[in-house]
PDB file of C-alpha atoms in Angstrom:
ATOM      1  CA  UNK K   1     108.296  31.629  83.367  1.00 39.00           C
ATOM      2  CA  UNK K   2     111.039  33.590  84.478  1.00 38.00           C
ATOM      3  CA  UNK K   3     111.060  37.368  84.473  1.00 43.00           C
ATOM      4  CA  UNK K   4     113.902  39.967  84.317  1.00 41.00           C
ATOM      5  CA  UNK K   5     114.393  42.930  86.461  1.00 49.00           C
ATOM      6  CA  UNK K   6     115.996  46.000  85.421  1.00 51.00           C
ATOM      7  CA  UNK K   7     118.179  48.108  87.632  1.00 64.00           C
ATOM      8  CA  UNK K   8     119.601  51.482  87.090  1.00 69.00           C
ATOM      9  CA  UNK K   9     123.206  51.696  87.316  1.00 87.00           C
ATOM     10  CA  UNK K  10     125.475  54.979  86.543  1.00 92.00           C
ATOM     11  CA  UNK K  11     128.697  56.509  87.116  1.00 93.00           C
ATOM     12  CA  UNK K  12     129.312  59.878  86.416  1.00 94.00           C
ATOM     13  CA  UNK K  13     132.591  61.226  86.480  1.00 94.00           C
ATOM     14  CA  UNK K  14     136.460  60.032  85.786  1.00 94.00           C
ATOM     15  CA  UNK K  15     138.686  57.300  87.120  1.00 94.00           C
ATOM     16  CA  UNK K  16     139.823  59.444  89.812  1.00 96.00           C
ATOM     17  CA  UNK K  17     136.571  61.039  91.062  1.00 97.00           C
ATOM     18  CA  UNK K  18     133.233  60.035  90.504  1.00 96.00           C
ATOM     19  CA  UNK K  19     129.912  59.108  92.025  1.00 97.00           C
ATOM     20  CA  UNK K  20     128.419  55.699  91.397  1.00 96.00           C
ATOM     21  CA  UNK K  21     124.687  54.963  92.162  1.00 95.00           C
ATOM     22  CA  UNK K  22     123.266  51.652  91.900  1.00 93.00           C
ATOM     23  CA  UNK K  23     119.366  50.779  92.249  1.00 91.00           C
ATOM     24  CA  UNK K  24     119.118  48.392  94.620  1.00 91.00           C
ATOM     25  CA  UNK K  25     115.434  48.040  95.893  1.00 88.00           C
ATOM     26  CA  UNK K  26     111.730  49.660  95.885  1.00 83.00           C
ATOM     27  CA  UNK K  27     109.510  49.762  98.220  1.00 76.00           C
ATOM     28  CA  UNK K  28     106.429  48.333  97.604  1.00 73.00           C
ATOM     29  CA  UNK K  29     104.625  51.238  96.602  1.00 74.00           C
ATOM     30  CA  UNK K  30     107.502  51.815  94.151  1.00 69.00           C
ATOM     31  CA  UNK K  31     107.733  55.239  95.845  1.00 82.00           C
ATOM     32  CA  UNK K  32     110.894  54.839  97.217  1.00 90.00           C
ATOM     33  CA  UNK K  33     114.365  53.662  95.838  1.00 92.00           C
ATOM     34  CA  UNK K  34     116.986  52.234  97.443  1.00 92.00           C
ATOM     35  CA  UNK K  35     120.069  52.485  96.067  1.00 94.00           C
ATOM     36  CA  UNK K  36     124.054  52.100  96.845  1.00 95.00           C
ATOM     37  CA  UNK K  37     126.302  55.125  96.636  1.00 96.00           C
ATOM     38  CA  UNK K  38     129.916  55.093  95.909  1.00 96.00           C
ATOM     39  CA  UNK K  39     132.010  58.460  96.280  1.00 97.00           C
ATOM     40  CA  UNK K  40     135.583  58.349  95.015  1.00 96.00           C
ATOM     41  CA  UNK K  41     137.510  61.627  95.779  1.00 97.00           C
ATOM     42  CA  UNK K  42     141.040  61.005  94.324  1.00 95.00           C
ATOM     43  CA  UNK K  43     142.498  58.874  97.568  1.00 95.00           C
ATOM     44  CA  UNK K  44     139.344  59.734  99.617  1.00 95.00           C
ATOM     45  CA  UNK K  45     135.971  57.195  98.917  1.00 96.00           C
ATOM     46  CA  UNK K  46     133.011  56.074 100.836  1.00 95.00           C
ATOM     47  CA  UNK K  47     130.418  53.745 100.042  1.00 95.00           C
ATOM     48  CA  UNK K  48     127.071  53.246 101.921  1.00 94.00           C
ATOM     49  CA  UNK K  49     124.234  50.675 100.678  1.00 93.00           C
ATOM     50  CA  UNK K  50     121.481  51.882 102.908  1.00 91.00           C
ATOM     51  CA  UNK K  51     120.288  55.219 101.037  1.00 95.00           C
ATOM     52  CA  UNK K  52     116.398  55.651 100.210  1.00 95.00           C
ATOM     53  CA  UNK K  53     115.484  58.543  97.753  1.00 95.00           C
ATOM     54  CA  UNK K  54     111.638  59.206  97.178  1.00 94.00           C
ATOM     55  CA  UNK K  55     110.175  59.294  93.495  1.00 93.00           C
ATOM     56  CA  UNK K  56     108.978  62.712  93.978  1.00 94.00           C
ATOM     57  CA  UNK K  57     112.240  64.053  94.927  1.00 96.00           C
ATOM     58  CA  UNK K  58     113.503  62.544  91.541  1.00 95.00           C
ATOM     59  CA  UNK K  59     111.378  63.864  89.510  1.00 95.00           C
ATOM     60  CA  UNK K  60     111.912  67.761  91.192  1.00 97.00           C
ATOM     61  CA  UNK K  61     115.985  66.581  90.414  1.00 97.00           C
ATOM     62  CA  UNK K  62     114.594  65.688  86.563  1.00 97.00           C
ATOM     63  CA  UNK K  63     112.929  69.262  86.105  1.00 97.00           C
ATOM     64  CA  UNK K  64     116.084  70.970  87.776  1.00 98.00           C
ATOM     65  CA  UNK K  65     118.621  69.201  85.301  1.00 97.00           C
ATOM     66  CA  UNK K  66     116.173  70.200  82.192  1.00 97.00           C
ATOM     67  CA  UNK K  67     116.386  73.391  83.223  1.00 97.00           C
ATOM     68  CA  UNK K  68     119.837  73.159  83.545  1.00 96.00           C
ATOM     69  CA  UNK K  69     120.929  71.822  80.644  1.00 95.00           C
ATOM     70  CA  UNK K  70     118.849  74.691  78.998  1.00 94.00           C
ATOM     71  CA  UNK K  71     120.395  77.343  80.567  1.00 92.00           C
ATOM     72  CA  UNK K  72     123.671  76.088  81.666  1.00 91.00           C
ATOM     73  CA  UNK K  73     123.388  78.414  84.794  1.00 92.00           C
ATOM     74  CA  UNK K  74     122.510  77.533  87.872  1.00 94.00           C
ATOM     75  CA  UNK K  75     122.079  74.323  90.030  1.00 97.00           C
ATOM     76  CA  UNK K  76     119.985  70.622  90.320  1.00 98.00           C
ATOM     77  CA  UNK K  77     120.148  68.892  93.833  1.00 98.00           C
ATOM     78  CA  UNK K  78     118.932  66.118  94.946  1.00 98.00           C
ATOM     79  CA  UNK K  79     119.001  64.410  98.894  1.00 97.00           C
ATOM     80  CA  UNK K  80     118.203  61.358 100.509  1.00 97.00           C
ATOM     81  CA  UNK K  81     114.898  60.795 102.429  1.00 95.00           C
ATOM     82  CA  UNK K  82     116.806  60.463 105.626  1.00 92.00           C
ATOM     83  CA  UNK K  83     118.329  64.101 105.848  1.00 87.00           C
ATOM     84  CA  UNK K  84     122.244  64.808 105.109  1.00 90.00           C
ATOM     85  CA  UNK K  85     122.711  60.741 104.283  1.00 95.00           C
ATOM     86  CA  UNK K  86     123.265  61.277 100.852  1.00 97.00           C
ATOM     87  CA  UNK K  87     123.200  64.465  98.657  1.00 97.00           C
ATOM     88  CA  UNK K  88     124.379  65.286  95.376  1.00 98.00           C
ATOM     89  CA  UNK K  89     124.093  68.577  93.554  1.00 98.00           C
ATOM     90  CA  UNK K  90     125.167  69.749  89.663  1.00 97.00           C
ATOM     91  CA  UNK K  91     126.165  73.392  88.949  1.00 97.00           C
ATOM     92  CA  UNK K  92     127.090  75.529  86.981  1.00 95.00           C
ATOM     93  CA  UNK K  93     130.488  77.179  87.540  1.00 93.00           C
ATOM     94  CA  UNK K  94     131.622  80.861  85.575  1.00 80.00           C
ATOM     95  CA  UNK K  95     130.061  81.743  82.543  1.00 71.00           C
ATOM     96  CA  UNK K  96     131.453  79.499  80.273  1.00 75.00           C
ATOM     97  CA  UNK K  97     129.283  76.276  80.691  1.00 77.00           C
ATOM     98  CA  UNK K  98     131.493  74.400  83.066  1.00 88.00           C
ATOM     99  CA  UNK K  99     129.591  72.048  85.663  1.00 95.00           C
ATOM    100  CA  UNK K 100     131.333  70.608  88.690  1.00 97.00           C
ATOM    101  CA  UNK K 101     129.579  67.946  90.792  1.00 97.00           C
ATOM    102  CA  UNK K 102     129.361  67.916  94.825  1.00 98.00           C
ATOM    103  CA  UNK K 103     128.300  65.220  96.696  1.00 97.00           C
ATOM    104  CA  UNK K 104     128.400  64.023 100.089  1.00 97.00           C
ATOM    105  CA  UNK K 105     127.484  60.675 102.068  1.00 97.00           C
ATOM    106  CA  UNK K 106     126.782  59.724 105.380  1.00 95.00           C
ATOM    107  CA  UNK K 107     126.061  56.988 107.681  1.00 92.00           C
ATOM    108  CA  UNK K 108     127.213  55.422 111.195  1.00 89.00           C
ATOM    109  CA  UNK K 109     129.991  53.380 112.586  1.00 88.00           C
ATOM    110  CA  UNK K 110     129.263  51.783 115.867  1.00 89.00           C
ATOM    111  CA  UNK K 111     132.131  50.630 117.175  1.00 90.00           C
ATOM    112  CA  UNK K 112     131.662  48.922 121.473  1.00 89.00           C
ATOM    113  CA  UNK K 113     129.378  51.323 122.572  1.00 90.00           C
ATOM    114  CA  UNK K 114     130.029  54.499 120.964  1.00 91.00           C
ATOM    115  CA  UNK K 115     128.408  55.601 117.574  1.00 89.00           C
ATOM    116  CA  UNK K 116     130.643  57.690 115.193  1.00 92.00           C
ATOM    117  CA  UNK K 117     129.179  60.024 112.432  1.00 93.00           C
ATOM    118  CA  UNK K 118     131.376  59.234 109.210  1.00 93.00           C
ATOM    119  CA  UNK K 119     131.045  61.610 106.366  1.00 94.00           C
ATOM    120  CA  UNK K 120     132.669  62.034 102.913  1.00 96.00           C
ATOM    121  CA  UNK K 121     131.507  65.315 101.311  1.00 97.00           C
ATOM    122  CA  UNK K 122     133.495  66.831  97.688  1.00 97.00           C
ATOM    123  CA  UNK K 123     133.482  67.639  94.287  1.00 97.00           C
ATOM    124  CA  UNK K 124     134.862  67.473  90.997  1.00 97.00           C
ATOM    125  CA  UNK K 125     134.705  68.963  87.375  1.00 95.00           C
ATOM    126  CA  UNK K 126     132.654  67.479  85.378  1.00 95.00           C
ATOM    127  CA  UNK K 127     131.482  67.996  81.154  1.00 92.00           C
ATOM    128  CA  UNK K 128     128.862  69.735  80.514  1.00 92.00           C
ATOM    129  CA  UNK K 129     127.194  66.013  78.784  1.00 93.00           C
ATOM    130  CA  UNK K 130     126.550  65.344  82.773  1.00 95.00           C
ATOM    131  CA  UNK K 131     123.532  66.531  82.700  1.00 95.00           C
ATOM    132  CA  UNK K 132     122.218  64.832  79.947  1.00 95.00           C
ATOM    133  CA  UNK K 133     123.797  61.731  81.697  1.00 94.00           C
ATOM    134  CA  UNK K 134     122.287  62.047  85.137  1.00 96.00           C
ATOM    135  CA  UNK K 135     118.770  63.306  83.318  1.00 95.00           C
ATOM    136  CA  UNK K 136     118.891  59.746  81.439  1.00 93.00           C
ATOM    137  CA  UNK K 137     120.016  57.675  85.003  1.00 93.00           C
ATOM    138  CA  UNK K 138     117.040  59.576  87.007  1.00 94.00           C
ATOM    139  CA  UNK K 139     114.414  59.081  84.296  1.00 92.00           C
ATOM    140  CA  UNK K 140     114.973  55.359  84.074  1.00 89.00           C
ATOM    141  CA  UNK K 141     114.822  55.747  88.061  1.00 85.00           C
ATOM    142  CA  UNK K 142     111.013  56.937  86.777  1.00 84.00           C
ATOM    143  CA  UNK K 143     110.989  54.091  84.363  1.00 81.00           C
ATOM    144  CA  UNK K 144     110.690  57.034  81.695  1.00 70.00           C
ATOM    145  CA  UNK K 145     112.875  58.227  79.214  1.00 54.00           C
ATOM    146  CA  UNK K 146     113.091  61.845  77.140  1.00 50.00           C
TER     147      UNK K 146
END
């Protein structure tokens, strides 16, 4: 008997700029996520494989974007568990609705014997229907859907 494993996959964004986040393992406890993270900035993008989010910090993220697809004012973030390795925040930008997406990852380069700090931190414009999108993405993160 075989048996299938579903993983959460999303992009959010255009051709041009967008974040892509790809489940790639739980811990055993099913607490924590691991997932890839792929940042395109126009002619800037970074990718790094080795980002852990907790559950709870998801779920915070899932209340934020309900709220903010209420009100369409104000903000949802979310980080990694290891600080400043991954973040990515929604907001609300003037009073017309408009969102915009930053985001920023992280991670090391060793290269003989030093060890060099690479980071690729933006944004981008984004519909409003993001929030819906990334609510749907995180929930199935929770295995739940609304």
């Amino acid at each position: 008997m075989s048996s299938c494993t579903f993983r959460v996959f999303m992009i959010i964004g255009s051709t041009d700029e967008f974040i892509e986040i790809e489940e790639l393992q739980r811990s055993q406890s099913n607490s924590d996520i691991g997932v890839y993270v792929k940042l395109k900035l126009q002619d800037f993008c970074g990718s790094y494989s080795g980002v852990f989010i907790g559950e709870p910090e998801i779920s915070l993220f899932c209340e934020q974007l309900k709220s903010l697809n209420l009100s369409r004012q104000g903000f949802a973030k979310i980080n990694s568990l290891t600080p400043d390795e991954f973040k990515l925040e929604i907001r609300s930008v003037g009073s017309l609705g408009k969102m915009e997406i930053e985001a920023q990852i992280h991670r090391h380069q060793y290269s003989g014997d030093k060890y060099w700090p690479i980071y690729l931190n933006g944004g981008f414009e984004v519909e409003p229907n993001a929030i819906e999108q990334l609510l749907f993405y995180f929930n199935d993160f929770l295995g739940e859907h609304s």
